[in-house]
Tab-separated table of C-alpha atoms in Angstrom:
chain	number	residue	atom	x	y	z
A	135	MET	CA	0.000	0.000	0.000
A	136	THR	CA	2.908	2.356	0.731
A	137	GLN	CA	4.224	2.193	-2.848
A	138	GLU	CA	0.738	2.831	-4.233
A	139	LEU	CA	0.419	5.944	-2.061
A	140	VAL	CA	3.889	7.165	-3.059
A	141	SER	CA	3.063	6.812	-6.773
A	142	LEU	CA	-0.288	8.542	-6.339
A	143	THR	CA	1.356	11.357	-4.355
A	144	ILE	CA	3.845	11.977	-7.158
A	145	ILE	CA	1.079	11.897	-9.775
A	146	MET	CA	-1.000	14.429	-7.853
A	147	ALA	CA	2.069	16.629	-7.317
A	148	VAL	CA	2.502	16.696	-11.099
A	149	ALA	CA	-1.208	17.479	-11.484
A	150	ALA	CA	-0.952	20.367	-9.011
A	151	VAL	CA	2.177	21.898	-10.554
A	152	SER	CA	1.170	21.546	-14.242
A	153	PRO	CA	-1.364	24.430	-14.389
A	154	ILE	CA	1.130	26.722	-12.643
A	155	VAL	CA	3.865	25.863	-15.148
A	156	ALA	CA	1.433	26.239	-18.065
A	157	GLN	CA	0.482	29.701	-16.772
A	158	LEU	CA	4.128	30.791	-16.484
A	159	ILE	CA	4.990	29.805	-20.066
A	160	PRO	CA	4.888	32.940	-22.280
A	161	GLY	CA	1.853	32.860	-24.556
A	162	LYS	CA	0.375	29.867	-22.678
A	163	PHE	CA	0.804	27.846	-25.858
A	164	ILE	CA	1.426	24.510	-24.107
A	165	PRO	CA	-1.790	22.916	-22.756
A	166	GLN	CA	-1.674	21.343	-19.303
A	167	THR	CA	-2.382	17.958	-20.884
A	168	VAL	CA	0.975	18.006	-22.682
A	169	LEU	CA	2.804	18.738	-19.423
A	170	LEU	CA	0.998	15.851	-17.692
A	171	LEU	CA	1.939	13.455	-20.495
A	172	ALA	CA	5.562	14.629	-20.575
A	173	ALA	CA	5.890	14.295	-16.791
A	174	GLY	CA	4.417	10.801	-16.923
A	175	ALA	CA	6.888	9.746	-19.604
A	176	ALA	CA	9.815	11.214	-17.635
A	177	LEU	CA	8.828	9.765	-14.242
A	178	GLY	CA	7.273	6.476	-15.382
A	179	PRO	CA	8.730	2.981	-15.777
A	180	TYR	CA	10.511	3.886	-19.040
A	181	GLY	CA	11.961	7.078	-17.534
A	182	LEU	CA	13.225	7.619	-14.000
A	183	GLY	CA	11.003	4.854	-12.645
A	184	ILE	CA	9.609	6.972	-9.811
A	185	ILE	CA	5.970	6.308	-10.698
A	186	GLU	CA	4.959	2.660	-10.450
A	187	VAL	CA	1.844	1.768	-12.449
A	188	ASN	CA	0.405	-0.783	-9.991
A	189	ASP	CA	-3.129	-2.146	-9.720
A	190	ALA	CA	-4.391	0.778	-7.616
A	191	VAL	CA	-3.012	3.342	-10.054
A	192	LYS	CA	-4.406	1.362	-12.995
A	193	LEU	CA	-7.892	1.465	-11.439
A	194	LEU	CA	-7.690	5.240	-10.962
A	195	ASN	CA	-6.400	5.493	-14.530
A	196	GLU	CA	-9.460	3.611	-15.803
A	197	LEU	CA	-11.756	5.866	-13.773
A	198	GLY	CA	-9.952	8.936	-15.135
A	199	MET	CA	-10.500	7.772	-18.698
A	200	ALA	CA	-14.134	7.017	-17.823
A	201	PHE	CA	-14.679	10.542	-16.453
A	202	LEU	CA	-12.982	12.064	-19.511
A	203	PHE	CA	-15.356	10.277	-21.878
A	204	LEU	CA	-18.331	10.909	-19.575
A	205	LEU	CA	-17.697	14.658	-19.886
A	206	ALA	CA	-17.107	14.281	-23.630
A	207	GLY	CA	-20.425	12.480	-24.072
A	208	TYR	CA	-22.162	15.055	-21.872
A	209	GLU	CA	-20.956	17.871	-24.157
A	210	ILE	CA	-22.829	16.358	-27.104
A	211	ASP	CA	-26.227	17.835	-27.802
A	212	PRO	CA	-28.450	15.154	-29.432
A	213	LYS	CA	-30.028	17.918	-31.529
A	214	ARG	CA	-26.588	18.762	-32.907
A	215	LEU	CA	-26.131	15.183	-34.124
A	216	ALA	CA	-29.468	15.296	-35.964
A	217	GLY	CA	-28.837	18.790	-37.343
A	218	HIS	CA	-27.304	19.751	-40.663
A	219	GLN	CA	-23.745	20.138	-39.404
A	220	GLY	CA	-24.006	16.879	-37.464
A	221	LYS	CA	-25.030	14.981	-40.603
A	222	VAL	CA	-22.181	16.543	-42.555
A	223	GLY	CA	-19.844	15.602	-39.691
A	224	LEU	CA	-20.994	11.965	-39.878
A	225	LEU	CA	-20.489	11.849	-43.649
A	226	THR	CA	-17.054	13.421	-43.265
A	227	TRP	CA	-16.037	10.876	-40.650
A	228	GLY	CA	-17.221	8.042	-42.919
A	229	ILE	CA	-15.027	9.393	-45.725
A	230	THR	CA	-12.155	9.687	-43.245
A	231	LEU	CA	-12.603	6.025	-42.254
A	232	GLY	CA	-12.546	4.953	-45.911
A	233	LEU	CA	-9.407	6.983	-46.626
A	234	ALA	CA	-7.673	5.585	-43.554
A	235	TRP	CA	-8.459	2.014	-44.638
A	236	LEU	CA	-7.100	2.638	-48.148
A	237	VAL	CA	-3.904	4.248	-46.867
A	238	VAL	CA	-3.183	1.662	-44.159
A	239	THR	CA	-3.986	-1.264	-46.454
A	240	PHE	CA	-2.195	-0.224	-49.635
A	241	LEU	CA	0.595	2.126	-48.527
A	242	PRO	CA	3.784	0.023	-48.317
A	243	PHE	CA	5.131	2.074	-45.408
A	244	PHE	CA	2.465	0.897	-42.954
A	245	THR	CA	2.827	-2.702	-44.116
A	246	LYS	CA	6.578	-2.582	-43.470
A	247	GLN	CA	5.945	-1.141	-40.023
A	248	GLY	CA	3.559	-4.015	-39.270
A	249	ILE	CA	0.626	-1.775	-38.387
A	250	ASN	CA	-1.731	-2.323	-41.293
A	251	GLY	CA	-4.565	-3.493	-39.032
A	252	VAL	CA	-7.978	-2.159	-38.051
A	253	ALA	CA	-6.605	-0.536	-34.886
A	254	THR	CA	-4.399	1.797	-36.938
A	255	VAL	CA	-7.312	2.658	-39.244
A	256	ILE	CA	-9.463	3.668	-36.269
A	257	ALA	CA	-6.626	5.640	-34.667
A	258	LEU	CA	-6.284	7.756	-37.836
A	259	THR	CA	-9.934	8.868	-37.731
A	260	THR	CA	-10.216	10.162	-34.184
A	261	THR	CA	-10.754	13.584	-32.628
A	262	ALA	CA	-10.048	14.005	-28.909
A	263	LEU	CA	-13.205	15.986	-28.123
A	264	GLY	CA	-12.910	15.386	-24.387
A	265	THR	CA	-9.356	16.737	-24.435
A	266	LEU	CA	-10.339	19.683	-26.636
A	267	MET	CA	-13.250	20.961	-24.551
A	268	PRO	CA	-11.149	22.526	-21.753
A	269	ILE	CA	-8.807	23.996	-24.396
A	270	LEU	CA	-11.758	25.565	-26.226
A	271	LYS	CA	-13.034	27.020	-22.944
A	272	GLU	CA	-9.594	28.415	-22.033
A	273	ARG	CA	-9.339	30.108	-25.437
A	274	ASN	CA	-12.906	31.494	-25.418
A	275	LEU	CA	-13.916	29.500	-28.497
A	276	GLU	CA	-16.902	27.767	-26.897
A	277	GLY	CA	-20.166	29.176	-28.270
A	278	THR	CA	-18.493	30.763	-31.320
A	279	PRO	CA	-19.119	29.569	-34.914
A	280	ILE	CA	-15.623	28.057	-34.900
A	281	GLY	CA	-16.192	26.304	-31.574
A	282	ASP	CA	-19.571	24.977	-32.746
A	283	ALA	CA	-17.983	23.587	-35.920
A	284	ILE	CA	-15.184	21.920	-33.936
A	285	ILE	CA	-17.722	20.268	-31.630
A	286	SER	CA	-19.958	19.147	-34.539
A	287	TYR	CA	-17.143	17.508	-36.502
A	288	GLY	CA	-15.276	16.425	-33.377
A	289	THR	CA	-18.355	14.658	-32.001
A	290	TRP	CA	-18.280	12.116	-34.794
A	291	GLY	CA	-14.488	12.003	-34.569
A	292	GLU	CA	-14.992	10.652	-31.039
A	293	LEU	CA	-18.269	8.742	-31.351
A	294	GLY	CA	-17.404	7.082	-34.689
A	295	PRO	CA	-14.139	5.466	-33.494
A	296	ILE	CA	-15.798	4.298	-30.258
A	297	LEU	CA	-18.490	2.464	-32.236
A	298	ALA	CA	-15.888	1.178	-34.708
A	299	MET	CA	-13.849	-0.242	-31.816
A	300	ALA	CA	-16.878	-2.099	-30.495
A	301	ILE	CA	-17.768	-3.540	-33.907
A	302	LEU	CA	-14.474	-4.012	-35.756
A	303	LEU	CA	-12.162	-5.015	-32.891
A	304	SER	CA	-14.528	-7.552	-31.366
A	305	THR	CA	-13.286	-11.160	-31.125
A	306	ARG	CA	-16.839	-12.435	-31.590
A	307	THR	CA	-18.567	-13.315	-34.837
A	308	GLY	CA	-20.629	-10.653	-36.589
A	309	TRP	CA	-24.037	-11.714	-35.315
A	310	GLN	CA	-22.738	-12.181	-31.762
A	311	THR	CA	-21.244	-8.691	-31.784
A	312	MET	CA	-24.496	-7.136	-32.984
A	313	LEU	CA	-26.452	-9.120	-30.373
A	314	VAL	CA	-24.189	-7.879	-27.560
A	315	LEU	CA	-24.338	-4.284	-28.826
A	316	GLY	CA	-28.126	-4.565	-29.057
A	317	ALA	CA	-28.316	-5.730	-25.440
A	318	PHE	CA	-26.008	-2.884	-24.369
A	319	LEU	CA	-28.159	-0.392	-26.279
A	320	ALA	CA	-31.313	-1.716	-24.593
A	321	ILE	CA	-29.732	-1.207	-21.159
A	322	CYS	CA	-28.712	2.352	-22.139
A	323	LEU	CA	-32.235	3.146	-23.329
A	324	LEU	CA	-33.647	1.853	-20.047
A	325	CYS	CA	-31.197	4.028	-18.102
A	326	ALA	CA	-32.312	7.051	-20.123
A	327	MET	CA	-36.070	6.422	-20.090
A	328	LEU	CA	-36.643	5.788	-16.379
A	329	PRO	CA	-35.382	9.150	-15.049
A	330	THR	CA	-36.919	11.007	-18.000
A	331	LYS	CA	-40.319	9.502	-17.230
A	332	ALA	CA	-39.895	10.363	-13.543
A	333	LEU	CA	-39.075	13.936	-14.504
A	334	LYS	CA	-42.195	14.294	-16.655
A	335	THR	CA	-44.514	12.831	-14.037
A	336	GLY	CA	-42.952	14.811	-11.190
A	337	HIS	CA	-42.352	11.636	-9.197
A	338	ARG	CA	-41.688	12.105	-5.471
A	339	LEU	CA	-38.365	10.273	-5.749
A	340	TYR	CA	-37.235	12.693	-8.441
A	341	ARG	CA	-38.227	15.661	-6.285
A	342	PHE	CA	-36.284	14.182	-3.396
A	343	LEU	CA	-33.187	13.736	-5.567
A	344	THR	CA	-33.278	17.290	-6.911
A	345	GLU	CA	-34.007	18.852	-3.504
A	346	ASN	CA	-30.995	17.069	-1.981
A	347	ALA	CA	-28.648	17.586	-4.925
A	348	ASN	CA	-26.644	20.267	-3.104
A	349	THR	CA	-26.814	18.898	0.426
A	350	SER	CA	-24.441	16.440	2.069
A	351	SER	CA	-26.393	13.672	0.294
A	352	GLN	CA	-25.212	14.928	-3.144
A	353	THR	CA	-27.917	12.744	-4.685
A	354	LEU	CA	-27.512	13.734	-8.351
A	355	MET	CA	-23.738	13.459	-8.179
A	356	ARG	CA	-23.960	10.014	-6.601
A	357	LEU	CA	-26.474	8.814	-9.194
A	358	THR	CA	-24.333	10.154	-12.039
A	359	THR	CA	-21.283	8.353	-10.657
A	360	PHE	CA	-23.371	5.186	-10.252
A	361	LEU	CA	-24.567	5.462	-13.873
A	362	LEU	CA	-20.969	5.824	-15.052
A	363	ILE	CA	-19.607	2.897	-13.029
A	364	PHE	CA	-22.647	0.753	-13.904
A	365	LEU	CA	-22.275	1.193	-17.675
A	366	VAL	CA	-18.483	0.763	-17.535
A	367	THR	CA	-19.060	-2.476	-15.596
A	368	ILE	CA	-21.667	-3.639	-18.133
A	369	SER	CA	-19.130	-2.901	-20.885
A	370	ALA	CA	-16.572	-5.071	-19.093
A	371	LEU	CA	-19.073	-7.901	-18.579
A	372	PHE	CA	-19.997	-7.764	-22.269
A	373	GLU	CA	-16.261	-7.659	-23.164
A	374	LEU	CA	-16.660	-4.217	-24.710
A	375	ASP	CA	-14.186	-1.390	-24.174
A	376	ALA	CA	-14.829	0.762	-21.102
A	377	VAL	CA	-14.752	3.851	-23.341
A	378	LEU	CA	-18.120	2.853	-24.833
A	379	GLY	CA	-19.812	2.638	-21.431
A	380	ALA	CA	-18.345	5.939	-20.231
A	381	PHE	CA	-19.299	7.789	-23.394
A	382	ALA	CA	-22.815	6.325	-23.269
A	383	ALA	CA	-23.174	7.501	-19.642
A	384	GLY	CA	-22.348	11.084	-20.650
A	385	PHE	CA	-24.712	10.963	-23.605
A	386	ILE	CA	-27.535	9.620	-21.409
A	387	LEU	CA	-26.886	12.317	-18.826
A	388	ARG	CA	-27.242	15.025	-21.502
A	389	TYR	CA	-30.459	13.389	-22.725
A	390	ILE	CA	-31.890	13.445	-19.199
A	391	ILE	CA	-30.772	17.053	-18.609
A	392	PRO	CA	-30.959	18.619	-22.111
A	393	ASP	CA	-30.444	22.175	-20.813
A	394	GLY	CA	-27.586	21.143	-18.552
A	395	SER	CA	-27.034	21.745	-14.845
A	396	LYS	CA	-24.310	24.200	-13.842
A	397	SER	CA	-24.141	22.803	-10.322
A	398	LEU	CA	-23.745	19.197	-11.476
A	399	GLU	CA	-21.281	20.187	-14.202
A	400	MET	CA	-19.071	21.983	-11.687
A	401	LYS	CA	-19.018	18.920	-9.434
A	402	LEU	CA	-18.259	16.525	-12.289
A	403	GLU	CA	-15.489	18.775	-13.574
A	404	GLY	CA	-14.161	19.136	-10.028
A	405	VAL	CA	-13.860	15.374	-9.538
A	406	GLY	CA	-12.771	14.768	-13.134
A	407	TYR	CA	-10.305	17.558	-13.905
A	408	GLY	CA	-9.349	18.011	-10.257
A	409	PHE	CA	-8.416	14.383	-9.579
A	410	LEU	CA	-9.100	11.488	-11.928
A	411	ILE	CA	-8.441	12.888	-15.418
A	412	PRO	CA	-4.917	14.163	-14.547
A	413	VAL	CA	-4.158	10.638	-13.275
A	414	PHE	CA	-5.238	9.258	-16.664
A	415	PHE	CA	-2.958	11.605	-18.614
A	416	VAL	CA	0.063	11.060	-16.357
A	417	VAL	CA	-0.358	7.261	-16.523
A	418	SER	CA	-0.838	7.494	-20.316
A	419	GLY	CA	2.464	9.358	-20.484
A	420	ALA	CA	4.086	6.715	-18.264
A	421	ALA	CA	3.097	4.077	-20.839
A	422	ILE	CA	5.228	5.787	-23.506
A	423	ASN	CA	8.574	4.069	-24.048
A	424	VAL	CA	10.687	7.085	-24.984
A	425	ARG	CA	13.581	4.936	-26.235
A	426	ALA	CA	11.244	2.945	-28.500
A	427	VAL	CA	9.759	6.167	-29.869
A	428	ALA	CA	13.226	7.621	-30.488
A	429	SER	CA	14.213	4.499	-32.392
A	430	ARG	CA	11.289	4.912	-34.839
A	431	PRO	CA	11.162	8.615	-35.756
A	432	ALA	CA	9.896	7.860	-39.271
A	433	LEU	CA	6.778	6.156	-37.907
A	434	LEU	CA	6.186	9.023	-35.443
A	435	VAL	CA	6.355	11.713	-38.133
A	436	ALA	CA	4.479	9.656	-40.725
A	437	PHE	CA	1.584	8.994	-38.353
A	438	ILE	CA	1.184	12.693	-37.529
A	439	VAL	CA	1.328	13.609	-41.237
A	440	MET	CA	-1.229	10.920	-42.057
A	441	LEU	CA	-3.507	12.231	-39.294
A	442	MET	CA	-3.420	15.670	-40.898
A	443	LEU	CA	-4.036	14.338	-44.409
A	444	ILE	CA	-6.735	11.826	-43.464
A	445	ARG	CA	-8.564	13.791	-40.767
A	446	ALA	CA	-7.860	17.494	-41.340
A	447	VAL	CA	-8.175	17.645	-45.124
A	448	PRO	CA	-11.676	16.046	-45.326
A	449	VAL	CA	-12.927	18.385	-42.570
A	450	TYR	CA	-11.561	21.424	-44.436
A	451	VAL	CA	-13.095	20.246	-47.727
A	452	ALA	CA	-16.458	19.576	-46.049
A	453	LEU	CA	-16.493	23.081	-44.534
A	454	SER	CA	-15.533	24.586	-47.904
A	455	LEU	CA	-18.330	22.759	-49.724
A	456	ASP	CA	-20.795	23.709	-46.978
A	457	LYS	CA	-20.032	27.449	-46.988
A	458	ARG	CA	-23.673	28.461	-47.486
A	459	LYS	CA	-24.709	26.829	-44.204
A	460	ASN	CA	-21.399	27.529	-42.437
A	461	PRO	CA	-19.858	30.703	-43.889
A	462	LEU	CA	-16.390	30.507	-42.313
A	463	SER	CA	-13.342	32.172	-43.829
A	464	SER	CA	-10.606	29.941	-45.265
A	465	HIS	CA	-8.391	30.629	-42.252
A	466	HIS	CA	-11.147	29.659	-39.849
A	467	ARG	CA	-11.832	26.475	-41.819
A	468	VAL	CA	-8.169	25.580	-41.394
A	469	THR	CA	-8.501	26.323	-37.670
A	470	VAL	CA	-11.446	23.924	-37.318
A	471	ALA	CA	-9.654	21.208	-39.326
A	472	LEU	CA	-6.510	21.491	-37.190
A	473	TYR	CA	-8.391	21.313	-33.899
A	474	CYS	CA	-10.297	18.257	-35.177
A	475	THR	CA	-6.954	16.505	-35.783
A	476	THR	CA	-6.132	16.546	-32.064
A	477	ALA	CA	-6.051	12.892	-31.048
A	478	LEU	CA	-5.021	10.995	-27.933
A	479	PRO	CA	-7.537	9.200	-25.661
A	480	ILE	CA	-8.951	6.956	-28.401
A	481	ILE	CA	-5.401	6.202	-29.577
A	482	VAL	CA	-4.534	5.132	-26.015
A	483	ALA	CA	-7.648	2.942	-25.831
A	484	VAL	CA	-7.350	1.356	-29.280
A	485	THR	CA	-3.611	0.642	-29.044
A	486	SER	CA	-4.015	-0.822	-25.542
A	487	LEU	CA	-6.699	-3.156	-26.872
A	488	ALA	CA	-4.568	-4.094	-29.891
A	489	VAL	CA	-1.557	-4.890	-27.673
A	490	LYS	CA	-3.770	-6.937	-25.350
A	491	VAL	CA	-5.058	-9.157	-28.194
A	492	GLY	CA	-1.603	-9.406	-29.765
A	493	THR	CA	-2.204	-7.518	-33.026
A	494	MET	CA	0.233	-4.678	-32.196
A	495	GLN	CA	3.640	-4.572	-30.493
A	496	SER	CA	4.009	-2.460	-27.362
A	497	ASP	CA	6.846	-0.398	-28.919
A	498	THR	CA	4.606	0.474	-31.853
A	499	ALA	CA	1.769	1.379	-29.491
A	500	SER	CA	4.145	3.693	-27.577
A	501	THR	CA	5.040	5.477	-30.815
A	502	LEU	CA	1.399	5.976	-31.807
A	503	VAL	CA	0.496	7.224	-28.319
A	504	ALA	CA	3.470	9.622	-28.462
A	505	ALA	CA	2.214	10.876	-31.846
A	506	GLY	CA	-1.218	11.432	-30.311
A	507	ALA	CA	0.371	13.320	-27.421
A	508	ILE	CA	2.227	15.559	-29.874
A	509	THR	CA	-1.029	16.406	-31.656
A	510	VAL	CA	-2.489	17.612	-28.329
A	511	PHE	CA	0.284	20.228	-28.302
A	512	LEU	CA	0.774	20.839	-32.027
A	513	MET	CA	-2.749	21.044	-33.441
A	514	PRO	CA	-4.227	23.539	-30.933
A	515	LEU	CA	-1.038	25.614	-31.332
A	516	LEU	CA	-1.363	25.712	-35.132
A	517	GLY	CA	-5.120	26.255	-34.827
A	518	SER	CA	-4.529	29.176	-32.469
A	519	ILE	CA	-2.100	30.749	-34.950
A	520	THR	CA	-4.484	30.433	-37.904
A	521	TYR	CA	-7.368	31.731	-35.749
A	522	GLN	CA	-5.420	34.835	-34.755
A	523	VAL	CA	-4.211	35.415	-38.300
A	524	ALA	CA	-7.660	34.964	-39.852
A	525	ASP	CA	-9.262	38.204	-38.696
A	526	VAL	CA	-6.218	40.255	-39.693
A	527	HIS	CA	-6.934	39.346	-43.359
A	528	PRO	CA	-3.234	38.966	-44.237
A	529	VAL	CA	-3.798	38.461	-47.987
A	530	THR	CA	-5.758	41.699	-48.250
A	531	ALA	CA	-3.149	43.482	-46.135
A	532	VAL	CA	-0.333	42.315	-48.431
A	533	ARG	CA	-2.247	43.506	-51.492
A	534	GLU	CA	-2.831	46.912	-49.929
A	535	ILE	CA	0.820	47.230	-48.924
A	536	ALA	CA	1.875	46.282	-52.464
A	537	HIS	CA	-0.438	49.014	-53.770
A	538	THR	CA	0.892	51.719	-51.400
A	539	PRO	CA	4.122	50.535	-49.709
A	540	SER	CA	4.647	53.872	-47.956
A	541	ASP	CA	1.503	53.322	-45.838
A	542	TRP	CA	2.454	49.834	-44.627
A	543	GLN	CA	2.455	50.820	-40.942
A	544	THR	CA	-1.036	52.336	-41.155
A	545	ILE	CA	-2.373	49.306	-43.044
A	546	VAL	CA	-0.963	46.833	-40.512
A	547	ARG	CA	-2.334	48.876	-37.598
A	548	GLU	CA	-5.803	49.109	-39.157
A	549	HIS	CA	-5.995	45.376	-39.815
A	550	ALA	CA	-4.906	44.686	-36.246
A	551	GLN	CA	-7.682	47.036	-35.069
A	552	VAL	CA	-10.266	45.051	-37.049
A	553	ARG	CA	-9.110	41.814	-35.419
A	554	ALA	CA	-9.304	43.348	-31.938
A	555	LEU	CA	-12.738	44.791	-32.703
A	556	LEU	CA	-14.083	41.432	-33.883
A	557	HIS	CA	-12.860	39.729	-30.727
A	558	HIS	CA	-14.459	42.476	-28.609
A	559	GLN	CA	-17.745	41.870	-30.401
A	560	ASP	CA	-17.577	38.100	-29.888
A	561	ARG	CA	-17.100	38.566	-26.148
A	562	LEU	CA	-19.796	41.230	-25.996
A	563	LYS	CA	-22.273	38.958	-27.775
A	564	ARG	CA	-21.642	36.103	-25.345
A	565	MET	CA	-21.996	38.424	-22.342
A	566	ALA	CA	-25.241	39.844	-23.700
A	567	GLU	CA	-26.666	36.352	-24.277
A	568	THR	CA	-25.745	35.335	-20.723
A	569	LEU	CA	-27.411	38.432	-19.283
A	570	GLU	CA	-30.541	37.861	-21.347
A	571	SER	CA	-30.887	34.305	-20.054
A	572	LEU	CA	-30.340	35.489	-16.460
A	573	GLU	CA	-32.984	38.180	-16.853
A	574	LYS	CA	-35.502	35.583	-18.011
A	575	GLN	CA	-34.723	33.268	-15.109
A	576	GLU	CA	-34.297	35.422	-12.029
A	577	GLY	CA	-33.842	39.053	-12.925
A	578	LEU	CA	-30.664	41.042	-12.350
A	579	ASN	CA	-29.044	41.157	-8.923
A	580	GLY	CA	-26.136	43.406	-7.888
A	581	LEU	CA	-23.463	41.288	-9.572
A	582	ASP	CA	-25.398	41.000	-12.825
A	583	SER	CA	-25.973	44.763	-12.807
A	584	ARG	CA	-22.225	45.270	-12.758
A	585	ARG	CA	-21.890	42.856	-15.667
A	586	ALA	CA	-24.570	44.813	-17.527
A	587	GLU	CA	-22.539	47.956	-16.910
A	588	LEU	CA	-19.476	46.255	-18.374
A	589	VAL	CA	-21.480	45.291	-21.464
A	590	GLU	CA	-22.576	48.904	-21.905
A	591	ARG	CA	-18.989	50.109	-21.564
A	592	ALA	CA	-17.920	47.567	-24.171
A	593	ARG	CA	-20.627	48.827	-26.534
A	594	LEU	CA	-19.405	52.401	-26.111
A	595	GLU	CA	-15.834	51.318	-26.752
A	596	ILE	CA	-16.842	49.553	-29.950
A	597	ASP	CA	-18.776	52.628	-31.092
A	598	ARG	CA	-15.671	54.732	-30.460
A	599	GLN	CA	-13.455	52.387	-32.481
A	600	LEU	CA	-15.994	52.270	-35.304
A	601	LYS	CA	-15.912	56.066	-35.482
A	602	GLU	CA	-12.103	55.988	-35.601
A	603	LEU	CA	-12.352	53.627	-38.561
A	604	GLY	CA	-14.652	56.088	-40.325
A	605	LEU	CA	-17.806	54.010	-39.813
A	606	ASP	CA	-21.160	55.176	-38.452
A	607	PRO	CA	-22.106	53.137	-35.325
A	608	GLN	CA	-25.804	53.812	-36.041
A	609	LEU	CA	-25.525	52.147	-39.446
A	610	THR	CA	-22.858	49.544	-38.633
A	611	THR	CA	-24.132	47.626	-35.623
A	612	GLN	CA	-21.884	44.635	-36.316
A	613	LEU	CA	-18.652	44.521	-38.272
A	614	PRO	CA	-18.837	41.389	-40.465
A	615	HIS	CA	-16.063	38.795	-40.239
A	616	ASN	CA	-15.344	39.207	-43.960
A	617	TYR	CA	-14.901	42.996	-43.611
A	618	ARG	CA	-12.255	44.437	-45.918
A	619	TYR	CA	-10.807	47.933	-45.907
A	620	PRO	CA	-11.112	49.720	-49.266
A	621	LYS	CA	-7.844	49.864	-51.147
A	622	ASN	CA	-5.854	53.010	-50.467
């Protein structure tokens, strides 16, 4: 027990220090997840050997992965899946799966590396939505057109591989697999229907649970944790991957509470991101054999490149063909595609399963997991760069400078002002929407009044900047994202 506690203490020390280090890094361009993975690799069995991945740590690791996918499933709005962008996201993921199969099957490189199996195909189609959500929140992308597009395409990049794992990596025959999945689906439907029916009928038990949700009983939190553990256990009994049960639990929770619950979300995020999920990322890093990865740099680079070609390119093409419904600029389409190429948790799950059944070597799995870890750092970084560049309209700026080189400083400053103004407007819009919803629910209290004052100040500031740009605030209530200065 002493060694288990020592390992857990070190893991939690890493978890506590990581956000501080991430904050101190200029530009904050390294997500905390990357630091957790790097620390795990350095301190794990293949590094300094300080962290021992024993049975107790493995259990917490499994629970961390379960909470990560629970929160990922909870972020999915069923209406989004049935909507236009959700359907396009499904079609795009299907094309991605087909491309991955063609590349892995017929490209000689993958055959020589001995990874031309189904596990590699699935790993090339994934989007780490659960990992992306905190990054999107940190960068104020949640609720924006770009954030909505990332979630729509990323949903199928997470859900599709989970279903593919259950169907394609099963050791059963086809009809047995479908029978087991059907039984699992029936259990999930039962778990979703019972509380929904109780909610509609106003059952006394439901009233008791909601009334005691924030007391020492923590009824809703306990039931949510029970639902998660129950479905993960059912997955294990049915010999399905735990990821499927955890994701289903989050999806069911969103179905039961379609409008969400801030109180419950805060508690789930507290337990998840405060304790269990950091354990999962540190232990995932500890599973990376750094020496094995260093001995196969070609596979590491090739896998990342293939992820970009197979996952990012179809997403960009889909957004370009769907411009009427989703009018994003080319830079913003690149941003969405890059974020959707972030991949790690599914890669960890699928490679672990492949190693367990003997279809993939552990050294190869380490390299693929390391590639997934790199995407968690690289893709949001590149996406952040393209997002910041997009609103500056660099192509237009270059054309204007070529037309009048002597005014290059003024042109650069004006384009930077447009970018700042657009970001001000995005924040203002979100604040206004929040205030409107609060007014409908409870009316404004003292704190909300101060927020309303801030919104009004922001409006005045935007009006002032519009006047400086020679625009009439009465006629130009919103500067469009495709705004271009007239040529000088």
